mmCIF file of C-alpha atoms in Angstrom:
data_model
loop_
_atom_site.group_PDB
_atom_site.id
_atom_site.type_symbol
_atom_site.label_atom_id
_atom_site.label_comp_id
_atom_site.label_asym_id
_atom_site.label_seq_id
_atom_site.Cartn_x
_atom_site.Cartn_y
_atom_site.Cartn_z
ATOM 1 C CA MET A 4 126.335 98.022 111.070
ATOM 2 C CA ASP A 5 123.843 95.675 111.692
ATOM 3 C CA ASP A 6 121.135 97.075 109.512
ATOM 4 C CA GLN A 7 123.010 96.797 105.838
ATOM 5 C CA HIS A 8 121.847 95.445 102.686
ATOM 6 C CA ASP A 9 123.051 94.818 99.125
ATOM 7 C CA VAL A 10 120.706 97.226 97.536
ATOM 8 C CA VAL A 11 118.499 100.516 99.439
ATOM 9 C CA VAL A 12 115.690 101.967 97.496
ATOM 10 C CA ILE A 13 114.704 105.564 98.823
ATOM 11 C CA GLY A 14 110.992 106.074 97.555
ATOM 12 C CA GLY A 15 108.058 104.023 98.112
ATOM 13 C CA GLY A 16 106.434 105.367 95.200
ATOM 14 C CA GLN A 17 105.638 103.667 91.559
ATOM 15 C CA ALA A 18 109.263 103.801 90.822
ATOM 16 C CA GLY A 19 110.447 102.607 93.948
ATOM 17 C CA LEU A 20 108.159 100.206 94.101
ATOM 18 C CA ALA A 21 109.163 99.211 90.648
ATOM 19 C CA ALA A 22 112.389 99.111 91.515
ATOM 20 C CA ALA A 23 111.562 96.409 94.272
ATOM 21 C CA TYR A 24 109.740 94.179 91.899
ATOM 22 C CA HIS A 25 112.647 93.812 89.586
ATOM 23 C CA LEU A 26 115.131 93.288 92.704
ATOM 24 C CA SER A 27 112.917 90.381 93.828
ATOM 25 C CA ARG A 28 112.748 89.239 90.901
ATOM 26 C CA ALA A 29 116.988 88.929 90.661
ATOM 27 C CA GLY A 30 116.670 87.937 94.223
ATOM 28 C CA VAL A 31 118.807 90.687 95.740
ATOM 29 C CA ASP A 32 118.571 91.588 99.344
ATOM 30 C CA HIS A 33 116.723 94.947 99.627
ATOM 31 C CA VAL A 34 114.774 97.505 101.492
ATOM 32 C CA VAL A 35 112.680 100.205 100.370
ATOM 33 C CA LEU A 36 112.653 103.439 102.537
ATOM 34 C CA ASP A 37 109.255 105.669 102.690
ATOM 35 C CA ALA A 38 108.708 109.066 104.519
ATOM 36 C CA GLY A 39 105.145 108.779 104.032
ATOM 37 C CA ALA A 40 102.790 106.606 106.924
ATOM 38 C CA SER A 41 101.265 104.567 104.296
ATOM 39 C CA PRO A 42 101.093 103.450 100.229
ATOM 40 C CA GLY A 43 99.961 105.907 97.462
ATOM 41 C CA ASP A 44 100.240 109.016 100.367
ATOM 42 C CA GLN A 45 101.097 111.360 97.851
ATOM 43 C CA TRP A 46 99.056 110.665 95.637
ATOM 44 C CA ARG A 47 95.945 110.537 98.036
ATOM 45 C CA ARG A 48 97.562 114.674 98.649
ATOM 46 C CA ARG A 49 96.685 115.433 95.694
ATOM 47 C CA TRP A 50 93.207 117.607 93.909
ATOM 48 C CA ASP A 51 90.452 116.217 94.696
ATOM 49 C CA SER A 52 89.244 116.195 90.696
ATOM 50 C CA LEU A 53 92.867 114.860 89.979
ATOM 51 C CA ARG A 54 92.686 111.876 86.418
ATOM 52 C CA LEU A 55 95.755 110.076 85.153
ATOM 53 C CA PHE A 56 96.748 111.669 81.958
ATOM 54 C CA THR A 57 97.291 108.427 80.639
ATOM 55 C CA PRO A 58 94.226 105.194 80.173
ATOM 56 C CA VAL A 59 95.329 102.210 82.271
ATOM 57 C CA GLN A 60 96.569 100.293 79.245
ATOM 58 C CA HIS A 61 99.410 102.787 79.408
ATOM 59 C CA SER A 62 99.492 102.899 83.337
ATOM 60 C CA THR A 63 100.359 99.551 84.381
ATOM 61 C CA MET A 64 103.747 98.763 86.675
ATOM 62 C CA PRO A 65 105.294 95.662 85.818
ATOM 63 C CA GLY A 66 103.040 92.238 87.028
ATOM 64 C CA LEU A 67 100.086 93.694 88.135
ATOM 65 C CA PRO A 68 97.536 94.631 85.669
ATOM 66 C CA TRP A 69 94.491 97.173 86.329
ATOM 67 C CA GLU A 70 91.129 95.638 86.855
ATOM 68 C CA LYS A 71 89.246 98.311 85.073
ATOM 69 C CA PRO A 72 88.458 98.517 80.858
ATOM 70 C CA ARG A 73 90.616 99.931 78.889
ATOM 71 C CA GLY A 74 90.464 103.943 78.007
ATOM 72 C CA TYR A 75 89.590 104.447 81.644
ATOM 73 C CA PHE A 76 91.542 106.983 83.431
ATOM 74 C CA PRO A 77 91.718 106.455 87.113
ATOM 75 C CA THR A 78 91.476 108.768 89.868
ATOM 76 C CA LYS A 79 94.271 109.715 91.954
ATOM 77 C CA ASP A 80 92.730 107.889 95.175
ATOM 78 C CA GLU A 81 92.714 104.848 92.336
ATOM 79 C CA VAL A 82 96.332 105.092 91.722
ATOM 80 C CA ALA A 83 96.563 105.419 95.520
ATOM 81 C CA ASP A 84 94.790 102.612 96.282
ATOM 82 C CA TYR A 85 96.489 100.188 92.986
ATOM 83 C CA LEU A 86 99.889 101.147 94.201
ATOM 84 C CA ALA A 87 99.298 99.844 97.816
ATOM 85 C CA ARG A 88 97.602 96.204 95.570
ATOM 86 C CA TYR A 89 100.566 96.612 94.234
ATOM 87 C CA ARG A 90 103.159 95.968 97.651
ATOM 88 C CA GLU A 91 100.280 93.503 99.065
ATOM 89 C CA VAL A 92 100.538 91.269 95.316
ATOM 90 C CA HIS A 93 104.563 91.708 95.597
ATOM 91 C CA GLY A 94 104.843 91.271 99.240
ATOM 92 C CA ILE A 95 107.038 94.389 98.780
ATOM 93 C CA ALA A 96 108.745 95.275 102.609
ATOM 94 C CA VAL A 97 108.553 98.985 102.853
ATOM 95 C CA ARG A 98 109.380 101.051 105.993
ATOM 96 C CA HIS A 99 107.335 103.897 106.143
ATOM 97 C CA GLY A 100 107.888 106.742 107.963
ATOM 98 C CA ALA A 101 111.059 106.715 107.435
ATOM 99 C CA ARG A 102 113.052 110.019 105.796
ATOM 100 C CA VAL A 103 116.481 110.135 104.451
ATOM 101 C CA THR A 104 118.193 113.296 105.632
ATOM 102 C CA ARG A 105 121.530 111.844 104.271
ATOM 103 C CA LEU A 106 123.151 109.825 101.962
ATOM 104 C CA SER A 107 127.167 109.820 102.004
ATOM 105 C CA ARG A 108 129.829 106.905 100.295
ATOM 106 C CA ASP A 109 131.824 105.219 102.688
ATOM 107 C CA ALA A 110 134.485 102.009 101.950
ATOM 108 C CA GLY A 111 131.642 99.608 101.637
ATOM 109 C CA GLY A 112 129.667 101.492 99.408
ATOM 110 C CA PHE A 113 126.866 103.771 100.990
ATOM 111 C CA ALA A 114 125.951 104.944 104.166
ATOM 112 C CA LEU A 115 122.065 106.088 104.734
ATOM 113 C CA GLU A 116 121.531 108.860 107.656
ATOM 114 C CA THR A 117 117.442 108.271 108.336
ATOM 115 C CA SER A 118 114.788 109.422 110.868
ATOM 116 C CA THR A 119 114.183 106.139 112.445
ATOM 117 C CA GLY A 120 117.602 104.989 112.088
ATOM 118 C CA ALA A 121 121.287 104.188 110.087
ATOM 119 C CA LEU A 122 121.735 101.931 107.487
ATOM 120 C CA ALA A 123 124.403 100.378 104.844
ATOM 121 C CA ALA A 124 124.340 99.710 101.229
ATOM 122 C CA ARG A 125 126.456 98.220 98.595
ATOM 123 C CA SER A 126 123.961 100.026 96.249
ATOM 124 C CA VAL A 127 121.048 103.160 96.297
ATOM 125 C CA VAL A 128 118.377 103.259 94.145
ATOM 126 C CA VAL A 129 116.840 107.056 94.572
ATOM 127 C CA ALA A 130 112.947 106.926 93.160
ATOM 128 C CA THR A 131 112.197 109.832 94.798
ATOM 129 C CA GLY A 132 110.657 111.196 91.916
ATOM 130 C CA ALA A 133 110.112 114.253 89.572
ATOM 131 C CA THR A 134 107.998 116.275 92.139
ATOM 132 C CA SER A 135 109.979 116.789 94.908
ATOM 133 C CA LEU A 136 110.597 120.690 95.540
ATOM 134 C CA PRO A 137 107.890 122.636 94.702
ATOM 135 C CA HIS A 138 108.985 125.459 92.295
ATOM 136 C CA VAL A 139 107.726 129.012 92.233
ATOM 137 C CA PRO A 140 109.504 132.079 90.404
ATOM 138 C CA ASP A 141 110.868 134.642 91.930
ATOM 139 C CA VAL A 142 108.705 137.445 90.472
ATOM 140 C CA GLY A 143 106.641 135.966 93.255
ATOM 141 C CA ALA A 144 108.525 136.847 96.079
ATOM 142 C CA GLY A 145 107.559 140.611 94.534
ATOM 143 C CA LEU A 146 103.841 140.165 94.487
ATOM 144 C CA ASP A 147 101.838 142.687 97.198
ATOM 145 C CA PRO A 148 101.498 140.697 100.100
ATOM 146 C CA SER A 149 97.649 141.191 100.169
ATOM 147 C CA ILE A 150 97.548 138.987 97.543
ATOM 148 C CA THR A 151 97.310 135.020 98.098
ATOM 149 C CA GLN A 152 99.691 132.781 97.002
ATOM 150 C CA LEU A 153 99.474 128.591 96.477
ATOM 151 C CA HIS A 154 101.632 126.173 95.043
ATOM 152 C CA SER A 155 99.663 123.346 92.446
ATOM 153 C CA ASP A 156 101.319 120.952 95.027
ATOM 154 C CA SER A 157 98.878 122.140 97.763
ATOM 155 C CA TYR A 158 95.959 122.856 96.466
ATOM 156 C CA ARG A 159 93.476 120.453 96.825
ATOM 157 C CA SER A 160 89.661 122.278 95.673
ATOM 158 C CA PRO A 161 88.550 125.914 94.499
ATOM 159 C CA ALA A 162 87.966 126.283 98.676
ATOM 160 C CA ASP A 163 91.845 126.333 99.094
ATOM 161 C CA VAL A 164 91.875 129.792 97.001
ATOM 162 C CA PRO A 165 90.420 132.892 98.644
ATOM 163 C CA GLY A 166 88.502 135.710 96.335
ATOM 164 C CA ARG A 167 87.257 135.644 92.880
ATOM 165 C CA ARG A 168 90.311 136.834 90.427
ATOM 166 C CA VAL A 169 92.549 133.873 90.536
ATOM 167 C CA LEU A 170 95.489 134.164 87.807
ATOM 168 C CA VAL A 171 96.788 130.554 87.659
ATOM 169 C CA VAL A 172 100.563 130.486 86.068
ATOM 170 C CA GLY A 173 101.710 128.081 83.524
ATOM 171 C CA PHE A 174 99.843 126.514 80.857
ATOM 172 C CA GLY A 175 100.539 122.478 81.188
ATOM 173 C CA THR A 176 98.217 120.143 82.004
ATOM 174 C CA SER A 177 98.354 120.933 85.614
ATOM 175 C CA GLY A 178 97.559 124.530 85.032
ATOM 176 C CA ALA A 179 94.790 123.731 82.798
ATOM 177 C CA GLU A 180 93.057 120.930 84.714
ATOM 178 C CA LEU A 181 93.293 123.579 87.911
ATOM 179 C CA ALA A 182 91.908 126.865 86.048
ATOM 180 C CA VAL A 183 88.805 124.549 84.417
ATOM 181 C CA ASP A 184 88.322 123.185 87.930
ATOM 182 C CA LEU A 185 88.374 126.855 89.367
ATOM 183 C CA ALA A 186 86.120 128.983 86.586
ATOM 184 C CA ARG A 187 83.507 125.336 87.095
ATOM 185 C CA ALA A 188 83.483 127.003 90.693
ATOM 186 C CA GLY A 189 82.319 130.394 89.564
ATOM 187 C CA ARG A 190 85.966 132.136 90.216
ATOM 188 C CA GLN A 191 87.157 134.701 87.680
ATOM 189 C CA VAL A 192 90.367 132.628 85.857
ATOM 190 C CA THR A 193 93.029 133.870 83.877
ATOM 191 C CA ILE A 194 95.545 131.227 82.653
ATOM 192 C CA ALA A 195 99.367 132.727 82.040
ATOM 193 C CA GLY A 196 101.933 131.609 79.682
ATOM 194 C CA ARG A 197 102.182 129.527 76.482
ATOM 195 C CA PRO A 198 99.687 126.130 76.575
ATOM 196 C CA THR A 199 102.030 122.929 75.812
ATOM 197 C CA PRO A 200 101.287 120.760 72.963
ATOM 198 C CA HIS A 201 97.887 118.937 72.715
ATOM 199 C CA PRO A 202 97.963 115.644 70.508
ATOM 200 C CA PRO A 203 94.234 116.008 68.782
ATOM 201 C CA ASP A 204 92.002 113.619 71.145
ATOM 202 C CA THR A 205 90.184 112.485 68.111
ATOM 203 C CA LEU A 206 94.198 110.909 66.892
ATOM 204 C CA LEU A 207 94.686 109.608 70.845
ATOM 205 C CA ALA A 208 91.497 107.875 70.172
ATOM 206 C CA VAL A 209 91.923 106.324 67.777
ATOM 207 C CA ALA A 210 95.395 105.387 67.840
ATOM 208 C CA GLY A 211 96.205 105.912 71.179
ATOM 209 C CA GLY A 212 98.895 103.104 71.043
ATOM 210 C CA ALA A 213 100.840 105.242 68.670
ATOM 211 C CA TRP A 214 100.860 108.374 70.922
ATOM 212 C CA TRP A 215 102.051 106.044 73.574
ATOM 213 C CA VAL A 216 104.944 104.431 71.324
ATOM 214 C CA MET A 217 105.848 107.974 70.332
ATOM 215 C CA ILE A 218 106.643 108.695 74.505
ATOM 216 C CA THR A 219 108.467 105.896 74.804
ATOM 217 C CA LYS A 220 109.961 104.836 72.020
ATOM 218 C CA VAL A 221 110.712 107.733 69.582
ATOM 219 C CA LEU A 222 110.634 110.768 72.307
ATOM 220 C CA ASN A 223 113.767 108.589 73.797
ATOM 221 C CA ARG A 224 117.118 109.418 74.675
ATOM 222 C CA ARG A 225 118.566 107.146 72.271
ATOM 223 C CA THR A 226 116.997 108.956 69.567
ATOM 224 C CA PRO A 227 118.076 112.104 67.820
ATOM 225 C CA LEU A 228 114.462 113.382 68.012
ATOM 226 C CA GLY A 229 114.075 112.283 71.562
ATOM 227 C CA ARG A 230 117.717 114.314 72.324
ATOM 228 C CA ARG A 231 116.625 117.186 70.662
ATOM 229 C CA VAL A 232 113.336 117.367 72.724
ATOM 230 C CA ALA A 233 114.194 116.573 76.103
ATOM 231 C CA PRO A 234 115.830 120.274 76.984
ATOM 232 C CA ARG A 235 111.952 121.618 75.830
ATOM 233 C CA ALA A 236 110.261 119.017 78.008
ATOM 234 C CA LEU A 237 112.424 119.154 81.265
ATOM 235 C CA ALA A 238 111.950 122.962 80.921
ATOM 236 C CA HIS A 239 108.234 123.566 79.505
ATOM 237 C CA GLY A 240 106.187 120.304 80.575
ATOM 238 C CA ALA A 241 104.769 117.480 79.244
ATOM 239 C CA PRO A 242 102.274 117.582 76.716
ATOM 240 C CA LEU A 243 98.337 118.779 77.116
ATOM 241 C CA ILE A 244 96.725 115.308 77.222
ATOM 242 C CA ARG A 245 93.025 115.214 77.725
ATOM 243 C CA ILE A 246 92.412 118.948 77.747
ATOM 244 C CA SER A 247 93.135 121.826 75.138
ATOM 245 C CA ALA A 248 93.503 125.357 75.261
ATOM 246 C CA ARG A 249 90.216 125.210 73.618
ATOM 247 C CA ASP A 250 88.455 123.685 76.536
ATOM 248 C CA VAL A 251 90.015 125.854 78.887
ATOM 249 C CA ALA A 252 88.550 129.202 76.894
ATOM 250 C CA ALA A 253 85.378 127.147 76.709
ATOM 251 C CA THR A 254 85.311 127.426 80.614
ATOM 252 C CA GLY A 255 85.339 130.876 80.425
ATOM 253 C CA VAL A 256 89.148 131.247 81.277
ATOM 254 C CA ARG A 257 90.791 134.570 79.880
ATOM 255 C CA ARG A 258 94.607 133.973 77.992
ATOM 256 C CA ALA A 259 97.322 136.032 79.175
ATOM 257 C CA GLY A 260 100.873 135.658 78.022
ATOM 258 C CA ARG A 261 103.629 135.070 80.523
ATOM 259 C CA ILE A 262 104.338 137.261 83.839
ATOM 260 C CA ASP A 263 107.537 138.932 83.247
ATOM 261 C CA GLY A 264 107.330 141.258 85.906
ATOM 262 C CA VAL A 265 105.554 143.514 89.118
ATOM 263 C CA ASP A 266 104.151 146.431 88.624
ATOM 264 C CA ARG A 267 103.051 148.067 92.220
ATOM 265 C CA GLY A 268 102.738 144.759 93.563
ATOM 266 C CA LEU A 269 100.584 143.138 90.465
ATOM 267 C CA PRO A 270 101.953 140.609 87.797
ATOM 268 C CA VAL A 271 102.676 141.772 84.930
ATOM 269 C CA ALA A 272 101.681 140.069 81.487
ATOM 270 C CA ASP A 273 101.375 141.241 78.054
ATOM 271 C CA GLY A 274 102.786 144.753 79.744
ATOM 272 C CA ALA A 275 99.997 145.498 81.765
ATOM 273 C CA PRO A 276 99.822 144.321 85.726
ATOM 274 C CA LEU A 277 96.584 142.139 86.755
ATOM 275 C CA ASP A 278 94.221 142.576 89.169
ATOM 276 C CA VAL A 279 93.749 139.510 90.904
ATOM 277 C CA ASP A 280 93.090 138.312 94.590
ATOM 278 C CA ALA A 281 95.119 134.892 94.418
ATOM 279 C CA VAL A 282 97.556 133.095 92.121
ATOM 280 C CA LEU A 283 97.933 129.510 91.578
ATOM 281 C CA TRP A 284 101.493 128.698 90.469
ATOM 282 C CA CYS A 285 101.347 125.493 88.022
ATOM 283 C CA THR A 286 105.241 126.008 87.169
ATOM 284 C CA GLY A 287 106.297 123.114 88.189
ATOM 285 C CA TYR A 288 108.908 120.995 89.967
ATOM 286 C CA ARG A 289 113.029 121.325 90.890
ATOM 287 C CA GLY A 290 114.801 118.235 92.433
ATOM 288 C CA ASN A 291 115.039 118.199 95.968
ATOM 289 C CA LEU A 292 118.853 116.084 96.349
ATOM 290 C CA SER A 293 119.922 118.460 99.061
ATOM 291 C CA TRP A 294 120.326 115.589 101.472
ATOM 292 C CA ILE A 295 122.513 113.431 98.765
ATOM 293 C CA ASP A 296 126.401 114.497 100.521
ATOM 294 C CA ILE A 297 128.502 112.982 97.601
ATOM 295 C CA PRO A 298 129.991 116.008 96.126
ATOM 296 C CA ALA A 299 131.056 114.183 92.824
ATOM 297 C CA LEU A 300 126.838 113.777 91.510
ATOM 298 C CA GLU A 301 126.278 116.549 89.067
ATOM 299 C CA ARG A 302 123.192 118.108 89.174
ATOM 300 C CA ASP A 303 121.203 120.192 86.563
ATOM 301 C CA ALA A 304 119.936 123.448 86.013
ATOM 302 C CA HIS A 305 116.723 121.913 87.803
ATOM 303 C CA GLY A 306 118.109 120.371 90.715
ATOM 304 C CA PHE A 307 117.942 116.585 89.684
ATOM 305 C CA PRO A 308 120.576 114.487 88.622
ATOM 306 C CA VAL A 309 122.848 114.451 85.808
ATOM 307 C CA ALA A 310 122.377 111.042 84.989
ATOM 308 C CA PRO A 311 120.020 110.336 81.109
ATOM 309 C CA PHE A 312 119.388 106.605 81.815
ATOM 310 C CA GLY A 313 119.593 106.637 85.012
ATOM 311 C CA LEU A 314 123.008 105.929 86.305
ATOM 312 C CA ALA A 315 125.730 108.396 87.586
ATOM 313 C CA PRO A 316 128.584 107.696 86.295
ATOM 314 C CA GLU A 317 130.675 109.610 88.716
ATOM 315 C CA VAL A 318 129.085 107.951 91.414
ATOM 316 C CA PRO A 319 129.377 104.094 91.051
ATOM 317 C CA GLY A 320 126.995 102.152 92.626
ATOM 318 C CA LEU A 321 123.808 104.732 92.445
ATOM 319 C CA GLY A 322 121.226 105.013 90.348
ATOM 320 C CA PHE A 323 117.740 106.918 90.460
ATOM 321 C CA VAL A 324 114.542 105.750 88.780
ATOM 322 C CA GLY A 325 111.498 107.669 87.998
ATOM 323 C CA MET A 326 113.613 111.471 87.076
ATOM 324 C CA PRO A 327 111.903 114.022 84.415
ATOM 325 C CA PHE A 328 112.573 112.653 80.817
ATOM 326 C CA GLN A 329 115.406 109.818 82.520
ATOM 327 C CA THR A 330 115.357 107.736 79.100
ATOM 328 C CA ARG A 331 112.102 109.042 77.721
ATOM 329 C CA LEU A 332 109.057 111.299 77.818
ATOM 330 C CA ALA A 333 107.243 108.646 79.778
ATOM 331 C CA SER A 334 110.033 108.072 82.852
ATOM 332 C CA PRO A 335 107.896 109.540 85.227
ATOM 333 C CA LEU A 336 104.775 107.983 84.683
ATOM 334 C CA LEU A 337 103.130 104.361 86.308
ATOM 335 C CA GLY A 338 103.492 103.315 82.023
ATOM 336 C CA GLY A 339 107.113 104.005 82.055
ATOM 337 C CA VAL A 340 108.602 103.772 85.607
ATOM 338 C CA GLY A 341 108.967 99.310 84.691
ATOM 339 C CA GLU A 342 111.093 99.247 82.374
ATOM 340 C CA ASP A 343 113.429 102.675 83.230
ATOM 341 C CA ALA A 344 113.768 100.455 86.993
ATOM 342 C CA ALA A 345 114.904 96.758 84.828
ATOM 343 C CA SER A 346 117.244 98.652 83.290
ATOM 344 C CA VAL A 347 119.031 100.375 86.682
ATOM 345 C CA VAL A 348 118.655 97.405 88.501
ATOM 346 C CA ALA A 349 119.878 95.189 86.461
ATOM 347 C CA ALA A 350 123.509 97.612 85.474
ATOM 348 C CA LEU A 351 123.422 98.462 89.792
ATOM 349 C CA ALA A 352 122.563 94.593 91.488
ATOM 350 C CA PRO A 353 123.326 91.829 88.678
ATOM 351 C CA ALA A 354 121.716 88.731 90.612
ATOM 352 C CA ARG A 355 124.761 86.434 90.502
ATOM 353 C CA ALA A 356 126.940 88.909 92.448
ATOM 354 C CA LEU A 357 124.097 90.138 94.952
ATOM 355 C CA VAL A 358 121.936 87.144 95.327
ATOM 356 C CA PRO A 359 122.350 86.265 99.394
ATOM 357 C CA GLY A 360 125.075 83.454 99.653
ATOM 358 C CA ALA A 361 126.644 84.292 96.685
ATOM 359 C CA GLY A 362 129.919 86.112 95.607
#
């Protein structure tokens, strides 16, 4: 096969670009494949009012500081522009419009089938991220067809949600922000679920650096506390940052308990049906790895690879970057992917073995 590389990186978002940065620094032959048409596409498709939940000083990828003041929370389009500039500054080669449809093992390492042709690689880094497949709980299938259902992945603005009475399911940061977005647009909003923890704003303002240390160095799979927190973080989502349950209530959003059933086509919470026109599911994602045709690769209950530090022990040469709690709570974030990518690249592609002409 003519199209062969030492390493193929699948995914051109922050995780894939961080992996490519470290591969370039190590002098390793590689290529990045991305299904999108241009850098930052995935960010541009997110809801209009979205801003990062971490300020620029904690959202910097390796080798490119933000041109914004400390404490600034970038918009989703500014993040997309930053990723495009990151690719340009570091000369990262990305093949856009190349969707991987099958990854399998072969005698030389790995074979990839894509929408633009076949490739071969000694090693592969899967950097498709933590937002692969929108998850809607089974209860959604029992709702009356007259109730519009939408996942946060498809939400751009209140105009996407018809009707006046809206139920937002999921009280993580996305659910909280979208509930406020809808309430400010004049909707009658109920948010269901238990809110994730909220570090006090005053604490973040005074000791934001300490909070970043907490989610990188302390809430880490290498620490006893991090190992205890990991399962809960994967099941219930990250803490509320920049917004609290009190902030949500201040906009007139009503609270409800967990959605635990359906009564005559209506969602049920706290033992009573909720009469709503639309449901916005802010219930996270599942891993979408069906295209990986490697039986030895183990998946967890959420569909993500069992590779806590980014390496699949049963599949030598296969690594992951940007997965939920890969090494720590900050693993999928712009400021967290760089260190994880460096570790995975060092393990998969030792420079002395993979520099062209060596080994």
